Coordinates of C-alpha atoms and ligand atoms in Angstrom, one line a residue:
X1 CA -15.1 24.5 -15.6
X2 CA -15.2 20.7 -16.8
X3 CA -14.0 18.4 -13.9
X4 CA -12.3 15.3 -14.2
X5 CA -14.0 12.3 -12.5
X6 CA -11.6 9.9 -11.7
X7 CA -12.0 6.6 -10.6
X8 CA -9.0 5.0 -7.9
X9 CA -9.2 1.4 -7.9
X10 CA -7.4 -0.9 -5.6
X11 CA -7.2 -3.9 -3.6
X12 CA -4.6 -5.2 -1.5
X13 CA -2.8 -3.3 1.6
X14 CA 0.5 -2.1 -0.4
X15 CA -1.8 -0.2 -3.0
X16 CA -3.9 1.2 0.0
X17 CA -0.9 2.6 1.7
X18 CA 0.5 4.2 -1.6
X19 CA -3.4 5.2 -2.6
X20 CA -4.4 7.1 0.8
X21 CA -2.0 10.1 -0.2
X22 CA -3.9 10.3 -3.5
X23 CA -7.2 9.9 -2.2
X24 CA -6.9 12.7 0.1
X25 CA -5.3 14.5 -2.5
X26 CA -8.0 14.6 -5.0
X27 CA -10.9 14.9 -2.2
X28 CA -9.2 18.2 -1.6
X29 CA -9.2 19.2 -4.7
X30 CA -13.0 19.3 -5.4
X31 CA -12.5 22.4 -7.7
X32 CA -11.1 20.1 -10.3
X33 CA -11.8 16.4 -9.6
X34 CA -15.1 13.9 -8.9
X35 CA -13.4 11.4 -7.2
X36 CA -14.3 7.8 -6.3
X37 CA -12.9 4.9 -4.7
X38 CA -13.5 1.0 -6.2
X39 CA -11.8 -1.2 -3.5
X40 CA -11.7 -5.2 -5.1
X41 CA -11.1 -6.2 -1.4
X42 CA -8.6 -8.6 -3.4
X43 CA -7.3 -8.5 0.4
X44 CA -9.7 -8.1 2.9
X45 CA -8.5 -7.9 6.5
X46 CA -5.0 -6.5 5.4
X47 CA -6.7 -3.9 3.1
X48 CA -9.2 -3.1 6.2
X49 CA -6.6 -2.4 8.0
X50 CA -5.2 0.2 6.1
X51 CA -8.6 1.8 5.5
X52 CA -9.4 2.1 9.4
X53 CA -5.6 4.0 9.7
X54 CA -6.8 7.0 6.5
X55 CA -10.1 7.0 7.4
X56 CA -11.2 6.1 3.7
X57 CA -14.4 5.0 3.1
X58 CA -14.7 3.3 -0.3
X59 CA -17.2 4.4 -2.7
X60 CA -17.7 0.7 -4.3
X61 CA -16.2 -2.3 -2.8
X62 CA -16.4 -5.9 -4.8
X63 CA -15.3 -7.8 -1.9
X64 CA -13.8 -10.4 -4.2
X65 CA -11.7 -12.1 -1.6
X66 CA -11.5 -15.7 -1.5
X67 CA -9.2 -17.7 1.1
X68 CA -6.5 -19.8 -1.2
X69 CA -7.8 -17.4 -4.1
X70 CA -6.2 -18.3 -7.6
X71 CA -4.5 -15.7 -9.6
X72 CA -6.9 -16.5 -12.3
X73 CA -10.0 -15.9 -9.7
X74 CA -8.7 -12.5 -8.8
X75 CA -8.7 -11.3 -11.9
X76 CA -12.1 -13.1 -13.4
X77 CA -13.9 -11.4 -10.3
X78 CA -12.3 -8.2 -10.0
X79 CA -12.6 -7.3 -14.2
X80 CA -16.4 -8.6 -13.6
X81 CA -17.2 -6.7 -10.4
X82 CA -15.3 -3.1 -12.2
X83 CA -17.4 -3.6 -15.7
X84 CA -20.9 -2.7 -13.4
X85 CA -18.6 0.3 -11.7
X86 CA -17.4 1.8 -14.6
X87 CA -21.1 1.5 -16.4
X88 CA -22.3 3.4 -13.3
X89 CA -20.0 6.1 -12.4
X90 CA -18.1 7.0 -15.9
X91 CA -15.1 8.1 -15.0
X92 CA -12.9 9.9 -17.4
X93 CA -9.5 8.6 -15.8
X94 CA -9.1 5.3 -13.8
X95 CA -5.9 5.3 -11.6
X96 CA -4.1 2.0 -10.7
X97 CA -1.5 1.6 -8.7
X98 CA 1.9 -0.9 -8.6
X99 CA 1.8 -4.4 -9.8
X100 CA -0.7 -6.7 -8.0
X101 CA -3.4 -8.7 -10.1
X102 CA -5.8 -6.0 -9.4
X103 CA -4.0 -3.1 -11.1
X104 CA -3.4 -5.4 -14.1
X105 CA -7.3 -5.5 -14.2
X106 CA -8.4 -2.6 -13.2
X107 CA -6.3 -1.6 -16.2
X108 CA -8.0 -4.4 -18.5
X109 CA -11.3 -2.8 -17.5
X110 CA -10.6 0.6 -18.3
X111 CA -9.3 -0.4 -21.4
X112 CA -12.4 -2.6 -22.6
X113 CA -14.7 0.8 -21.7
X114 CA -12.3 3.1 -23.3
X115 CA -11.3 5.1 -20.1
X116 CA -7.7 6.9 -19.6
X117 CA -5.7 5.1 -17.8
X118 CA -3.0 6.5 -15.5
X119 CA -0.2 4.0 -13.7
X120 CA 1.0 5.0 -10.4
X121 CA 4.3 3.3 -9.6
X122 CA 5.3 2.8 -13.0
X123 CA 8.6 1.6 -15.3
X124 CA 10.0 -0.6 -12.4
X125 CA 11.4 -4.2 -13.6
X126 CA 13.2 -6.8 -12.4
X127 CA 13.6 -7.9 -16.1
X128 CA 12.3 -11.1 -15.0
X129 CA 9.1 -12.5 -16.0
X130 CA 9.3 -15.0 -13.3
X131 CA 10.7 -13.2 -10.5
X132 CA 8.6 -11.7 -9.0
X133 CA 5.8 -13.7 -10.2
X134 CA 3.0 -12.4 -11.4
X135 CA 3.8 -8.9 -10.8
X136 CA 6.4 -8.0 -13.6
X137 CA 4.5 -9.2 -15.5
X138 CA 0.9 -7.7 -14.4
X139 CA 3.4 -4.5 -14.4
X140 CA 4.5 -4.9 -18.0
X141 CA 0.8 -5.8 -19.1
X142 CA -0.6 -2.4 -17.3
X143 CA 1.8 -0.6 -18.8
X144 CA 1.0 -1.5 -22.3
X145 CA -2.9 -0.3 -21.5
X146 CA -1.5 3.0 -19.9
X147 CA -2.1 6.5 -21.0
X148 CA 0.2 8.5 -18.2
X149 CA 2.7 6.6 -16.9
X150 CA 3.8 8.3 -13.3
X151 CA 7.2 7.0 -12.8
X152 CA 8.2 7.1 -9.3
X153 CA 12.3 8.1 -10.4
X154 CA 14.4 8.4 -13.4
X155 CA 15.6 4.8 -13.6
X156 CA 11.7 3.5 -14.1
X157 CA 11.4 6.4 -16.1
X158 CA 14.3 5.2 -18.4
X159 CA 13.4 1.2 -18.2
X160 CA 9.7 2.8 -20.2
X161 CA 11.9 4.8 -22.5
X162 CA 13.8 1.9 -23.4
X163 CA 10.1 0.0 -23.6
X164 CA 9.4 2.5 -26.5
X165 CA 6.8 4.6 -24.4
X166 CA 6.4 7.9 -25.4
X167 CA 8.2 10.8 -23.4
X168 CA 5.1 13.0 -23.1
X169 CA 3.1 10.0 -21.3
X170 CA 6.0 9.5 -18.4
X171 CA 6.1 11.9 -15.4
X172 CA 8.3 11.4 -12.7
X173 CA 6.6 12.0 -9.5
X174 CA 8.4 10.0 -6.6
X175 CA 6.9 7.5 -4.6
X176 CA 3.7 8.0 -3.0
X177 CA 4.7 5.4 -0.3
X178 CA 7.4 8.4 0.9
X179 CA 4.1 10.8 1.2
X180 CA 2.5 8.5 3.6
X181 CA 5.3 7.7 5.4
X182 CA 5.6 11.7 6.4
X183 CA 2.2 11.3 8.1
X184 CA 3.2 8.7 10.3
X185 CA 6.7 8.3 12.0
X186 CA 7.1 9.5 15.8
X187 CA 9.7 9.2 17.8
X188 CA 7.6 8.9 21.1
X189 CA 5.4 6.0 19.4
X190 CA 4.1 3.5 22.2
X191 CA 3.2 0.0 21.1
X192 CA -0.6 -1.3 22.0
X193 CA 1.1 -4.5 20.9
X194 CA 2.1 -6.7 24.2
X195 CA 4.9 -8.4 22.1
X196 CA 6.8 -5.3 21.1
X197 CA 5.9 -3.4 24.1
X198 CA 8.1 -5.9 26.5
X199 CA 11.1 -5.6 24.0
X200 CA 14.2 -3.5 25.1
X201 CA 14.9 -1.4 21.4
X202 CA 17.8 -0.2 23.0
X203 CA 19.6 -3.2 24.5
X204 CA 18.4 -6.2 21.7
X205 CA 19.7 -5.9 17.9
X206 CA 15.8 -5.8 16.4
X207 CA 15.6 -7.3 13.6
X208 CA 12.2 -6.9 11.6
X209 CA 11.0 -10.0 9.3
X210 CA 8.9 -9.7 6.6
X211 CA 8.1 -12.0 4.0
X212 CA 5.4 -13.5 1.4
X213 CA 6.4 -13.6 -2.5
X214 CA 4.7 -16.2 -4.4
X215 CA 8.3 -17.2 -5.8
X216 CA 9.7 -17.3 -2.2
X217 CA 7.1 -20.2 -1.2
X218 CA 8.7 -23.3 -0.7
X219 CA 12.1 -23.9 -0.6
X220 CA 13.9 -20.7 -0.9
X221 CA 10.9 -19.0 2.4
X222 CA 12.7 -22.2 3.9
X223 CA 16.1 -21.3 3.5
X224 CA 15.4 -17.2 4.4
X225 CA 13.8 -18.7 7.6
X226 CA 16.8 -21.1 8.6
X227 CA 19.2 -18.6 8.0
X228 CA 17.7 -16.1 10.3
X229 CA 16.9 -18.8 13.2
X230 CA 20.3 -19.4 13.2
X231 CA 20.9 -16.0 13.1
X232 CA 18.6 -15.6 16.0
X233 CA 20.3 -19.0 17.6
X234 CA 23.5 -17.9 17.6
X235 CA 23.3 -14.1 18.8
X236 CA 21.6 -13.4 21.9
X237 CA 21.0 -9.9 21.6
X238 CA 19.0 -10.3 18.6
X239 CA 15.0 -10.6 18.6
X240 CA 13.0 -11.2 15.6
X241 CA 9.9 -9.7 15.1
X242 CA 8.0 -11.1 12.2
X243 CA 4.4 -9.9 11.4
X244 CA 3.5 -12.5 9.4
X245 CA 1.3 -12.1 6.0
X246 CA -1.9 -14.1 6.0
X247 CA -1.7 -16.2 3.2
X248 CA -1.9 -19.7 5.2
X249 CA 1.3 -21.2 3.1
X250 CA 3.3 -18.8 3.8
X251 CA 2.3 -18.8 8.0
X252 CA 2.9 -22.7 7.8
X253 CA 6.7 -22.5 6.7
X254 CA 7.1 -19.9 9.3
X255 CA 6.0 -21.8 12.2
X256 CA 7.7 -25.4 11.1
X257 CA 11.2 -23.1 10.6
X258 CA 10.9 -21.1 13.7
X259 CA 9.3 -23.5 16.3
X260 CA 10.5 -23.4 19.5
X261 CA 12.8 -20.0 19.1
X262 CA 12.2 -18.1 22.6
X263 CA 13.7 -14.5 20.5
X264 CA 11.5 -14.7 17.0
X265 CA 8.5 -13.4 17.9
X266 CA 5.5 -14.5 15.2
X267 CA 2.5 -11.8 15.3
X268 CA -0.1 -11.1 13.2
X269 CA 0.0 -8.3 10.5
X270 CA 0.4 -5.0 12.7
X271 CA -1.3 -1.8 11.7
X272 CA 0.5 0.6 9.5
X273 CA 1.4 2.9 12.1
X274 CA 2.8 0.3 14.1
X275 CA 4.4 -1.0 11.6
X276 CA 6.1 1.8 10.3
X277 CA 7.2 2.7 14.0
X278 CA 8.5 -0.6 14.0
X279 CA 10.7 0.0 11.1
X280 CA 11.9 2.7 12.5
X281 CA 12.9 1.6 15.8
X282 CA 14.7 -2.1 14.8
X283 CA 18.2 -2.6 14.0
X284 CA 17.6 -3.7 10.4
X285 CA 15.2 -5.5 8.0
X286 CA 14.8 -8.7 6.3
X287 CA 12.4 -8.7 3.5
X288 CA 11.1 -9.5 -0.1
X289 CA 8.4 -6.8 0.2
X290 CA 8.8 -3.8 -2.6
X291 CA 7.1 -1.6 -0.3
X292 CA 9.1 -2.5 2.5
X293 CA 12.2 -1.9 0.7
X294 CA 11.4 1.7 -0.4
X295 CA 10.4 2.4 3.1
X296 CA 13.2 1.4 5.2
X297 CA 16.3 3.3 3.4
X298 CA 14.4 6.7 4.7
X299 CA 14.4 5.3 8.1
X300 CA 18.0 4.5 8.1
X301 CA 17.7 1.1 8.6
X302 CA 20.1 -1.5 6.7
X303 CA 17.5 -4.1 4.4
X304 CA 18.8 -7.2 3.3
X305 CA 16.6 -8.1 0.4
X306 CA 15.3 -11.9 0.1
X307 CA 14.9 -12.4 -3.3
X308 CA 16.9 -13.2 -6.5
X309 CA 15.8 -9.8 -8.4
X310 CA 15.0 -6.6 -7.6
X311 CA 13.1 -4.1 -9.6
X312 CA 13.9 -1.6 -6.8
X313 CA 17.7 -1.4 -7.6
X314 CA 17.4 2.2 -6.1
X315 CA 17.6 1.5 -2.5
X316 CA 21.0 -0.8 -3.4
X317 CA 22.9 2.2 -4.8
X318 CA 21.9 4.1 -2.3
X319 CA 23.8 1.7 0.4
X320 CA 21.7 1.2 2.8
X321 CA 19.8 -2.1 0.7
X322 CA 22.0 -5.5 -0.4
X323 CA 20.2 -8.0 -2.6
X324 CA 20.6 -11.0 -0.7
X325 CA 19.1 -13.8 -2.4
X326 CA 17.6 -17.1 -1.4
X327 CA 20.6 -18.8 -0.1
X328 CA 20.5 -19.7 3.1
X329 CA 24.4 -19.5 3.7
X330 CA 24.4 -16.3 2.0
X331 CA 21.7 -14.9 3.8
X332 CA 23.5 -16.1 7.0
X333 CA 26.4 -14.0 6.4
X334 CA 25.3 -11.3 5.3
X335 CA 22.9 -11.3 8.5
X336 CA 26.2 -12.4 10.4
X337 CA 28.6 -9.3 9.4
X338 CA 25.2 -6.5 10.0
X339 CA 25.1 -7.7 13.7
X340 CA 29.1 -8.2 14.7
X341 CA 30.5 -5.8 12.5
X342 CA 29.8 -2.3 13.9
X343 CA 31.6 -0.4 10.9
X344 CA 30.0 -2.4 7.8
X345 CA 26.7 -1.7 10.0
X346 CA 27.5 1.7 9.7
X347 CA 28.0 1.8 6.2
X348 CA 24.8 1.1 5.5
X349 CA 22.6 2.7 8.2
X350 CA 22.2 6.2 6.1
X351 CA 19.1 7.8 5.8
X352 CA 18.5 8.2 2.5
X353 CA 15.8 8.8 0.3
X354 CA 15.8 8.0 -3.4
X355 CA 12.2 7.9 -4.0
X356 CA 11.3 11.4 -4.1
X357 CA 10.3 14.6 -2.0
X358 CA 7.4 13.1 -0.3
X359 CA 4.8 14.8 -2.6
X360 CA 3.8 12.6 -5.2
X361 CA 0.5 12.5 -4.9
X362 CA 0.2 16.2 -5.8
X363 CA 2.7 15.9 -8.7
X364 CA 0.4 12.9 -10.0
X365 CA -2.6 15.4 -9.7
X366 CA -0.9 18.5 -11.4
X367 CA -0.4 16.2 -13.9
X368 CA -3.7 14.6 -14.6
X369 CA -4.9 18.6 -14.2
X370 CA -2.5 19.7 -17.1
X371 CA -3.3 16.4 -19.3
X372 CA -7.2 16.2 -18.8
X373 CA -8.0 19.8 -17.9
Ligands
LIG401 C1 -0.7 -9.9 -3.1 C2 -0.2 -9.5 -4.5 C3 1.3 -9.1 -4.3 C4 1.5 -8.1 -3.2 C5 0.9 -8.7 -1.9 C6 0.9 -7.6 -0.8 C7 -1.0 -10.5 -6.6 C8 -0.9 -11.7 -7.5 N1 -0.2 -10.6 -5.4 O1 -0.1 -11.2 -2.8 O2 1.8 -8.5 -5.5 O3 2.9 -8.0 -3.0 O4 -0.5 -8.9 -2.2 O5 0.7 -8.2 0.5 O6 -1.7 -9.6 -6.8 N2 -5.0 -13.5 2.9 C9 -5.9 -13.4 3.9 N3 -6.4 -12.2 4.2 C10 -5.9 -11.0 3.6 C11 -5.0 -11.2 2.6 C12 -4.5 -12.4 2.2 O7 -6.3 -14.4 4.5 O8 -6.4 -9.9 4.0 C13 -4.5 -14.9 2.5 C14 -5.6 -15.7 1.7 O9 -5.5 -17.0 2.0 C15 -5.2 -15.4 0.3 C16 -3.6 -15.5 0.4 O10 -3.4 -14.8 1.6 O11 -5.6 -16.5 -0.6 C17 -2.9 -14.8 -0.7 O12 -3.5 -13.5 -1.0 P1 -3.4 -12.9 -2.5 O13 -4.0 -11.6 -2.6 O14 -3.8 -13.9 -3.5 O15 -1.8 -12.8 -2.7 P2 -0.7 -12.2 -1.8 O16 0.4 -13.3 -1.7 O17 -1.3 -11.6 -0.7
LIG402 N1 2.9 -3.3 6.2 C1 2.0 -3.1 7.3 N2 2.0 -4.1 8.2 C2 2.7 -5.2 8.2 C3 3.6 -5.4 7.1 C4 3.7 -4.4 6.1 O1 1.3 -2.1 7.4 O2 2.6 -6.1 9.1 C5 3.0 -2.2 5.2 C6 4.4 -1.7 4.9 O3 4.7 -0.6 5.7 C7 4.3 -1.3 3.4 C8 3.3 -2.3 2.9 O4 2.5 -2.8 4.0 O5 3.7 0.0 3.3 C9 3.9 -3.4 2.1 O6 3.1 -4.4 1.9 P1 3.5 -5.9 1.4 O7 4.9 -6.2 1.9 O8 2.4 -6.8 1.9 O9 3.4 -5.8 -0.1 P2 4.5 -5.4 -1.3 O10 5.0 -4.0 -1.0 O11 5.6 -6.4 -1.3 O12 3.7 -5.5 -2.5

């Protein structure tokens, strides 16, 4: 029997963490697939860190990272570095996942060498070109190249309908993030990190901080950040904890906003797993992550979302996600009424999971196996 070699290309730590479950899928499957892994280390250190936790070993990596790298850098190096990759290994499918600048041209490469491409994470929009920026559009632009679509639930499965895509190219699979959140959550988790160790999850409302949009930078990161230091001023029991993303523009705001505040704790990116053990031991989550926001609704935890749009409306019908904004005063609030108001907290501390059964990954690979097979 023909096997499918497939080629899983991505870069930064999001589209690690929703790639490992597909990785070890297709390893597993050696009956049907040749699979590879093209890292464009479009991150480095936060990708590396998410290698290290599922063991993967890439196959190719471009290391195309640059400190203060330009949107149009990414994508000049990565689309160079993939055209030797491609030329080497032939892949019959290349998979992409989500909406960073390396999915939009991992996609572009496939397309100029004529390879299948399939779209992990597909359909969601803001409906904003702008917001977030680039990665509606880099979504939108990746879609257009696509030849299976794998929508993680029916709403990004109708926003491609509505896009004109054809029915037979969409699949809904869930969310892949949900698959590799299974592997990880324990309720016995220790901390290596001093910082979290020393904190009483118990006794202090946690709240976990986590912010980087491109859009956010500047005065709207500004506002997030006052609003929770006063937050954090005004309520004793509350600790921040806020792993803060590497990009150097984003660190600066952070440590003008909260300098001097004795309960916001500013660490360094954790790990996944003690991230995600994080997450599921604070009181509740600030954030303009997608990832982030798919992640805590399963763990119960109330997320106020920092940003103007969301392409992730499923988590705010669900309950347990509000769309906050960029208003500082509104942020306050909201942040005000989830730490005094026991019943509202309640309201919105359901565990609930819109974004599928927590095997993804497999329902991607039955269906590249009925499509390529
Ligand atoms: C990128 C994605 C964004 C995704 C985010 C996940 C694009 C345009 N943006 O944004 O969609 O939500 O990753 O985190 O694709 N840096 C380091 N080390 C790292 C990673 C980043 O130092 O391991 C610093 C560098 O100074 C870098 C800056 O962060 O220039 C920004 O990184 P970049 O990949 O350009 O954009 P992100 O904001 O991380
Ligand atoms: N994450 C992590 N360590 C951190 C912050 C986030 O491992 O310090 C994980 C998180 O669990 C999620 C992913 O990184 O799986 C989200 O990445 P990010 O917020 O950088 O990107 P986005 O999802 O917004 O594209």
């Amino acid at each position: 029997m023909n096997k499918v070699k497939v080629l899983v290309v991505f870069g930064t730590r999001p589209e690690a963490v929703k790639m490992a479950p597909i990785v070890k899928a297709l390893k597993n499957d050696e009956e049907h697939f040749i699979s590879k892994v093209c890292v464009t280390a479009q991150h480095r250190d936060m990708l590396d860190q998410v290698l290290k936790i599922f063991d993967i070993e890439p196959d190719y990596d471009l290391n195309i990272f640059q400190s203060g790298q330009t949107l149009t850098q990414i994508t000049c190096r990565a689309l160079s570095g993939l055209e030797g990759v491609i030329e080497e290994f032939k892949p019959d499918l290349i998979l992409v996942q989500g909406d960073t600048t390396t999915v939009f041209s991992g996609a572009l490469a496939a397309f100029y060498h004529q390879v299948k491409i399939g779209h992990v994470e597909a359909g969601l929009r803001s409906g904003n070109l702008y917001s977030p920026y680039p990665e509606e559009a880099n979504r939108m632009l990746t879609g257009v190249l696509t030849d299976f679509h794998f929508a993680p639930t029916q709403t990004s499965k109708n926003n491609l309908l509505r896009e004109g895509y054809d029915e037979n190219k969409i699949f809904i699979t869930g969310n892949t993030s949900i698959d590799a959140l299974g592997w990880v959550i324990d309720k016995n988790y220790k901390f290596s990190e001093e910082a979290l160790n020393n904190i009483d999850f118990e006794k202090k409302k946690v709240i976990l901080l986590t912010a980087h949009r491109r859009e956010n930078i500047g005065e709207p990161m500004e506002n997030i950040f006052s609003a929770v230091r006063r937050a954090a001023e005004e309520n004793k029991d509350v600790e921040v904890i806020y792993p803060m993303h590497l990009n150097p523009k984003v660190r600066e705001i952070a440590r003008k906003l909260f300098d001097g505040m004795e309960n916001v704790h500013l660490i360094e990116p954790l790990d996944y797993l003690p991230f995600t053990n994080l997450m599921s031991k604070c009181y509740l989550v600030v954030t303009d992550s997608g990832g982030v926001q798919e992640e805590a609704p399963s763990l119960g935890k109330p997320v106020l979302v920092v940003r103007k749009e969301t392409e992730r409306p499923e988590g705010i019908s669900a309950g347990t996600a509000k769309l906050a904004g960029t208003d500082g005063q509104v942020i306050y609030n909201e942040l005000n009424i989830l730490i005094n108001n026991e019943e509202e907290y309640k309201k919105m501390a359901n565990a609930v999971n819109p974004y599928g059964d927590g095997m993804a990954a497999m329902h991607i690979i039955d269906a590249i196996k009925k499509k390529m097979l």
